[in-house]
Structure formats: C-alpha cells, structure tokens
CSV table of C-alpha atoms in Angstrom, one decimal:
chain,number,residue,atom,x,y,z
A,1,MET,CA,-24.8,68.9,-13.1
A,2,ASP,CA,-25.2,69.7,-16.8
A,3,ARG,CA,-22.6,68.2,-19.2
A,4,PRO,CA,-21.4,70.5,-21.9
A,5,ALA,CA,-22.3,69.5,-25.5
A,6,GLN,CA,-19.3,68.2,-27.4
A,7,SER,CA,-18.6,68.3,-31.1
A,8,PRO,CA,-17.8,65.0,-32.9
A,9,GLU,CA,-14.1,66.0,-32.9
A,10,GLU,CA,-14.2,66.7,-29.1
A,11,VAL,CA,-15.8,63.3,-28.5
A,12,ARG,CA,-13.1,61.5,-30.5
A,13,GLY,CA,-10.4,63.4,-28.6
A,14,ALA,CA,-11.9,62.5,-25.2
A,15,PHE,CA,-13.1,59.0,-26.0
A,16,ARG,CA,-9.7,57.2,-25.6
A,17,GLY,CA,-9.2,58.6,-22.1
A,18,ALA,CA,-12.7,57.9,-21.0
A,19,ALA,CA,-12.6,54.4,-22.5
A,20,GLY,CA,-9.3,53.8,-20.6
A,21,GLN,CA,-11.3,53.9,-17.4
A,22,LEU,CA,-13.0,50.6,-18.4
A,23,ALA,CA,-10.9,47.9,-16.7
A,24,SER,CA,-10.9,44.6,-18.6
A,25,GLY,CA,-9.5,41.2,-18.6
A,26,VAL,CA,-6.8,40.3,-21.1
A,27,ALA,CA,-7.1,37.2,-23.3
A,28,LEU,CA,-4.9,35.5,-25.9
A,29,VAL,CA,-7.2,34.6,-28.8
A,30,ILE,CA,-6.0,31.8,-30.9
A,31,THR,CA,-7.3,30.4,-34.2
A,32,MET,CA,-6.0,28.0,-36.8
A,33,ALA,CA,-5.5,28.8,-40.5
A,34,GLU,CA,-3.8,26.5,-43.0
A,35,GLY,CA,-2.6,24.3,-40.2
A,36,ALA,CA,-0.8,27.0,-38.3
A,37,PRO,CA,-2.0,29.0,-35.2
A,38,HIS,CA,-2.7,32.7,-35.3
A,39,ALA,CA,-3.0,34.7,-32.1
A,40,ALA,CA,-3.7,38.2,-30.9
A,41,THR,CA,-4.0,39.8,-27.5
A,42,ALA,CA,-7.5,41.1,-26.8
A,43,SER,CA,-8.5,43.3,-23.9
A,44,SER,CA,-12.2,43.4,-24.7
A,45,GLY,CA,-13.7,40.0,-24.2
A,46,VAL,CA,-17.2,39.7,-22.7
A,47,VAL,CA,-19.8,37.1,-22.0
A,48,ALA,CA,-22.5,37.8,-24.6
A,49,SER,CA,-25.0,35.2,-23.4
A,50,ALA,CA,-25.2,32.5,-20.7
A,51,ASP,CA,-27.8,30.4,-22.6
A,52,PRO,CA,-26.5,29.5,-25.1
A,53,PRO,CA,-23.0,30.2,-23.8
A,54,LEU,CA,-21.6,32.9,-26.1
A,55,LEU,CA,-18.3,34.8,-25.8
A,56,ALA,CA,-17.5,37.9,-27.7
A,57,VAL,CA,-14.0,39.3,-28.4
A,58,PHE,CA,-13.0,42.3,-30.4
A,59,VAL,CA,-10.1,42.4,-32.9
A,60,SER,CA,-8.8,45.1,-35.1
A,61,VAL,CA,-10.2,45.1,-38.6
A,62,GLY,CA,-7.5,44.4,-41.2
A,63,ASN,CA,-4.9,42.7,-38.9
A,64,ARG,CA,-3.7,39.1,-39.4
A,65,MET,CA,-6.1,37.7,-36.7
A,66,HIS,CA,-9.1,39.3,-38.3
A,67,GLY,CA,-8.3,37.6,-41.6
A,68,ALA,CA,-7.6,34.3,-40.0
A,69,LEU,CA,-10.6,34.0,-37.7
A,70,GLY,CA,-13.0,32.9,-40.4
A,71,ALA,CA,-10.8,30.4,-42.0
A,72,GLU,CA,-11.5,27.4,-39.7
A,73,GLY,CA,-14.6,28.5,-37.8
A,74,ALA,CA,-13.1,28.0,-34.3
A,75,PHE,CA,-11.0,29.9,-31.8
A,76,THR,CA,-9.9,29.7,-28.2
A,77,ALA,CA,-9.9,32.7,-25.8
A,78,ASN,CA,-7.4,32.1,-23.1
A,79,LEU,CA,-7.7,34.5,-20.1
A,80,LEU,CA,-4.2,35.4,-19.1
A,81,ARG,CA,-2.9,35.2,-15.5
A,82,HIS,CA,-1.8,38.3,-13.6
A,83,ASP,CA,1.9,37.7,-14.4
A,84,ASP,CA,1.4,37.0,-18.1
A,85,HIS,CA,1.9,40.6,-19.3
A,86,GLY,CA,4.9,39.5,-21.3
A,87,LEU,CA,2.6,37.2,-23.4
A,88,ALA,CA,0.1,40.0,-23.7
A,89,ARG,CA,2.8,42.3,-25.1
A,90,ARG,CA,4.3,39.6,-27.3
A,91,PHE,CA,1.0,38.8,-29.1
A,92,ALA,CA,0.0,42.5,-29.4
A,93,ASN,CA,3.2,43.2,-31.4
A,94,PRO,CA,2.4,43.1,-35.1
A,95,ALA,CA,6.1,42.4,-35.9
A,96,ARG,CA,6.1,39.1,-34.0
A,97,ALA,CA,6.8,35.8,-35.7
A,98,THR,CA,3.8,34.1,-37.2
A,99,GLY,CA,2.5,30.5,-37.0
A,100,TRP,CA,4.1,28.0,-34.7
A,101,ALA,CA,7.3,30.0,-34.6
A,102,GLY,CA,5.4,32.8,-32.8
A,103,PHE,CA,4.6,30.3,-30.0
A,104,ALA,CA,8.2,29.4,-29.3
A,105,GLY,CA,8.6,28.9,-25.5
A,106,VAL,CA,4.8,29.1,-24.9
A,107,ASP,CA,3.3,26.0,-23.1
A,108,LEU,CA,0.3,24.9,-25.1
A,109,ILE,CA,-2.1,22.0,-25.1
A,110,GLY,CA,-2.2,21.0,-28.8
A,111,ARG,CA,-5.4,19.6,-30.1
A,112,ASP,CA,-4.9,18.2,-33.6
A,113,ALA,CA,-6.5,20.7,-36.0
A,114,SER,CA,-8.3,22.7,-33.3
A,115,PRO,CA,-6.8,25.9,-31.8
A,116,PRO,CA,-4.5,25.2,-29.0
A,117,ILE,CA,-5.1,26.2,-25.4
A,118,LEU,CA,-2.6,27.9,-23.1
A,119,THR,CA,-1.5,25.3,-20.5
A,120,HIS,CA,-1.4,27.9,-17.7
A,121,ALA,CA,-4.5,30.1,-18.6
A,122,ALA,CA,-6.5,31.5,-15.7
A,123,ALA,CA,-9.5,30.4,-17.8
A,124,TRP,CA,-10.1,29.2,-21.3
A,125,PHE,CA,-13.0,29.1,-23.7
A,126,ASP,CA,-13.1,26.8,-26.8
A,127,CYS,CA,-15.4,28.5,-29.2
A,128,ARG,CA,-17.1,27.6,-32.5
A,129,LEU,CA,-17.4,30.8,-34.6
A,130,ARG,CA,-20.9,32.0,-34.7
A,131,GLN,CA,-20.8,35.5,-36.1
A,132,VAL,CA,-18.4,38.3,-37.0
A,133,VAL,CA,-19.8,41.9,-37.1
A,134,ALA,CA,-17.7,44.8,-38.3
A,135,MET,CA,-17.9,47.8,-35.9
A,136,GLY,CA,-15.8,50.7,-37.0
A,137,ASP,CA,-12.1,49.9,-36.7
A,138,HIS,CA,-12.8,46.6,-34.8
A,139,ALA,CA,-14.9,43.5,-35.4
A,140,CYS,CA,-17.0,41.8,-32.8
A,141,VAL,CA,-16.2,38.0,-33.0
A,142,VAL,CA,-18.9,35.9,-31.3
A,143,GLY,CA,-18.2,32.3,-30.5
A,144,GLU,CA,-20.4,29.6,-29.1
A,145,VAL,CA,-18.5,28.0,-26.2
A,146,VAL,CA,-18.3,24.3,-26.7
A,147,ALA,CA,-15.9,23.6,-23.8
A,148,CYS,CA,-14.2,25.7,-21.1
A,149,GLY,CA,-12.2,25.5,-17.9
A,150,ARG,CA,-10.5,27.5,-15.3
A,151,ASP,CA,-7.9,27.5,-12.6
A,152,PRO,CA,-9.8,28.7,-9.5
A,153,ASP,CA,-6.6,29.8,-7.8
A,154,ALA,CA,-5.4,32.0,-10.7
A,155,ALA,CA,-5.8,35.8,-10.7
A,156,PRO,CA,-6.4,37.4,-14.0
A,157,LEU,CA,-4.3,40.0,-15.8
A,158,LEU,CA,-6.2,43.3,-16.2
A,159,TYR,CA,-5.8,46.2,-18.6
A,160,TYR,CA,-6.6,49.7,-17.2
A,161,ARG,CA,-5.7,53.2,-18.4
A,162,GLY,CA,-3.1,51.8,-20.9
A,163,ARG,CA,-1.3,49.6,-18.4
A,164,PHE,CA,-1.4,46.0,-17.2
A,165,HIS,CA,-2.6,45.4,-13.6
A,166,GLY,CA,-3.2,42.6,-11.2
A,167,LEU,CA,-6.5,42.1,-9.3
A,168,GLY,CA,-6.6,43.9,-6.0
A,169,PRO,CA,-8.3,42.7,-2.8
A,170,PRO,CA,-12.2,42.5,-2.8
A,171,VAL,CA,-13.9,45.6,-1.7
A,172,ALA,CA,-17.3,44.0,-0.8
A,173,PRO,CA,-18.7,40.5,-0.4
A,174,SER,CA,-20.7,39.1,-3.3
A,175,PRO,CA,-24.2,37.7,-2.8
A,176,TRP,CA,-24.2,36.2,-6.3
A,177,SER,CA,-25.6,32.7,-6.4
A,178,ALA,CA,-23.8,32.0,-9.7
A,179,LEU,CA,-20.4,31.5,-8.0
A,180,ASP,CA,-18.9,28.1,-7.5
A,181,ARG,CA,-18.8,26.7,-4.0
A,182,SER,CA,-15.0,27.2,-4.0
A,183,ASP,CA,-15.6,30.9,-4.7
A,184,LEU,CA,-17.7,31.2,-1.6
A,185,VAL,CA,-14.9,30.3,0.9
A,186,ALA,CA,-13.7,33.8,1.1
A,187,ASP,CA,-13.0,35.2,4.6
A,188,TRP,CA,-15.2,38.3,4.8
C-alpha cells in the first residue's frame, strides 16, 4: 500500500498521535544542584549501550531539570512501579515545590552529595553524566551506569497514548538468554 506524501505541517500534526503509540516505561530522574535534589518525570528512557552500560533519558530543553543536570555531573533514573502514577504526575508538574520540599512524603535512600534513589523503585540506575545532546525541544542526556539495582517482583509503570498503564500478561515466551534465572521461572 502506498502511503500519501505529507507536508511538514501534516507531519507535525500527525506526529503526536503516532508517537503516542510508542509505549514506554516511566522514570523519575533525579540530580543534585547546590545541595538540593531536582527531579523530573521522563517517559523516554532507553538503554543506549550494554558495554559500556549507558542509559539515555530525554528532558525538555529549558526546564529546571535540563538546567540542573550539568551542575553535578550525576543523576539517578528510577523506574517507577505500576502504581506510582501519582509520583509521575507530581514530578511532571512544573508548579511543584523544588528542592527537598518537593520530595515531602517520598521515601528516598539519601547518599550524601549523590542524587538520591527511590526506596521502592522497580529498578534504579546511578549514572555519571557522559553527554547532553540538544535535539529540538528536548535534550538527550546520556549517563554511564556506575551502579544499578531492581526489584524482580515489581511491575513497571508504562505511558501509552497519553495515559499511564500497568503491564499486561505476557503474550509469548521469551527465548532471550540475557534474562536472569529468576525471570525464567514463568509458567508458559
């Protein structure tokens, strides 16, 4: 089937809806600047490389997080659990409180001058800032993973078509050898 040619205006108009079809995990990205944490919700984190381990997240250019990320050279990416949509909304709100006040009621593992980690993250990545690349209205922030961990029983929060979702049941077994042994105990 031939696809009709689209003008640049038509592409921009259709892009948001088409991009909404890309389901993604939701992470809380945290960095430190001037002794206080700065955080933002990101729904566009990806593994950029396995060797060396690199994680990329995308943040809006010009927001507080974009400005704070380069200050200390480190960040954590905390993959949210399926029921953490309240945290996702909270840290996506530009009118939220800043610094430690913005984390009131959030369970964190504090780490001196390093960015904190969410106590109940589905997975977390402690990253040393490697590169920031401006890409239109967002910046690609690449971090080298220096430590990471996960809760193998936690299901991730997903973002799809403008809404938060949980992970549904598997649709097919995975033959991937990269899975941990605990991941292979599924009942197919």
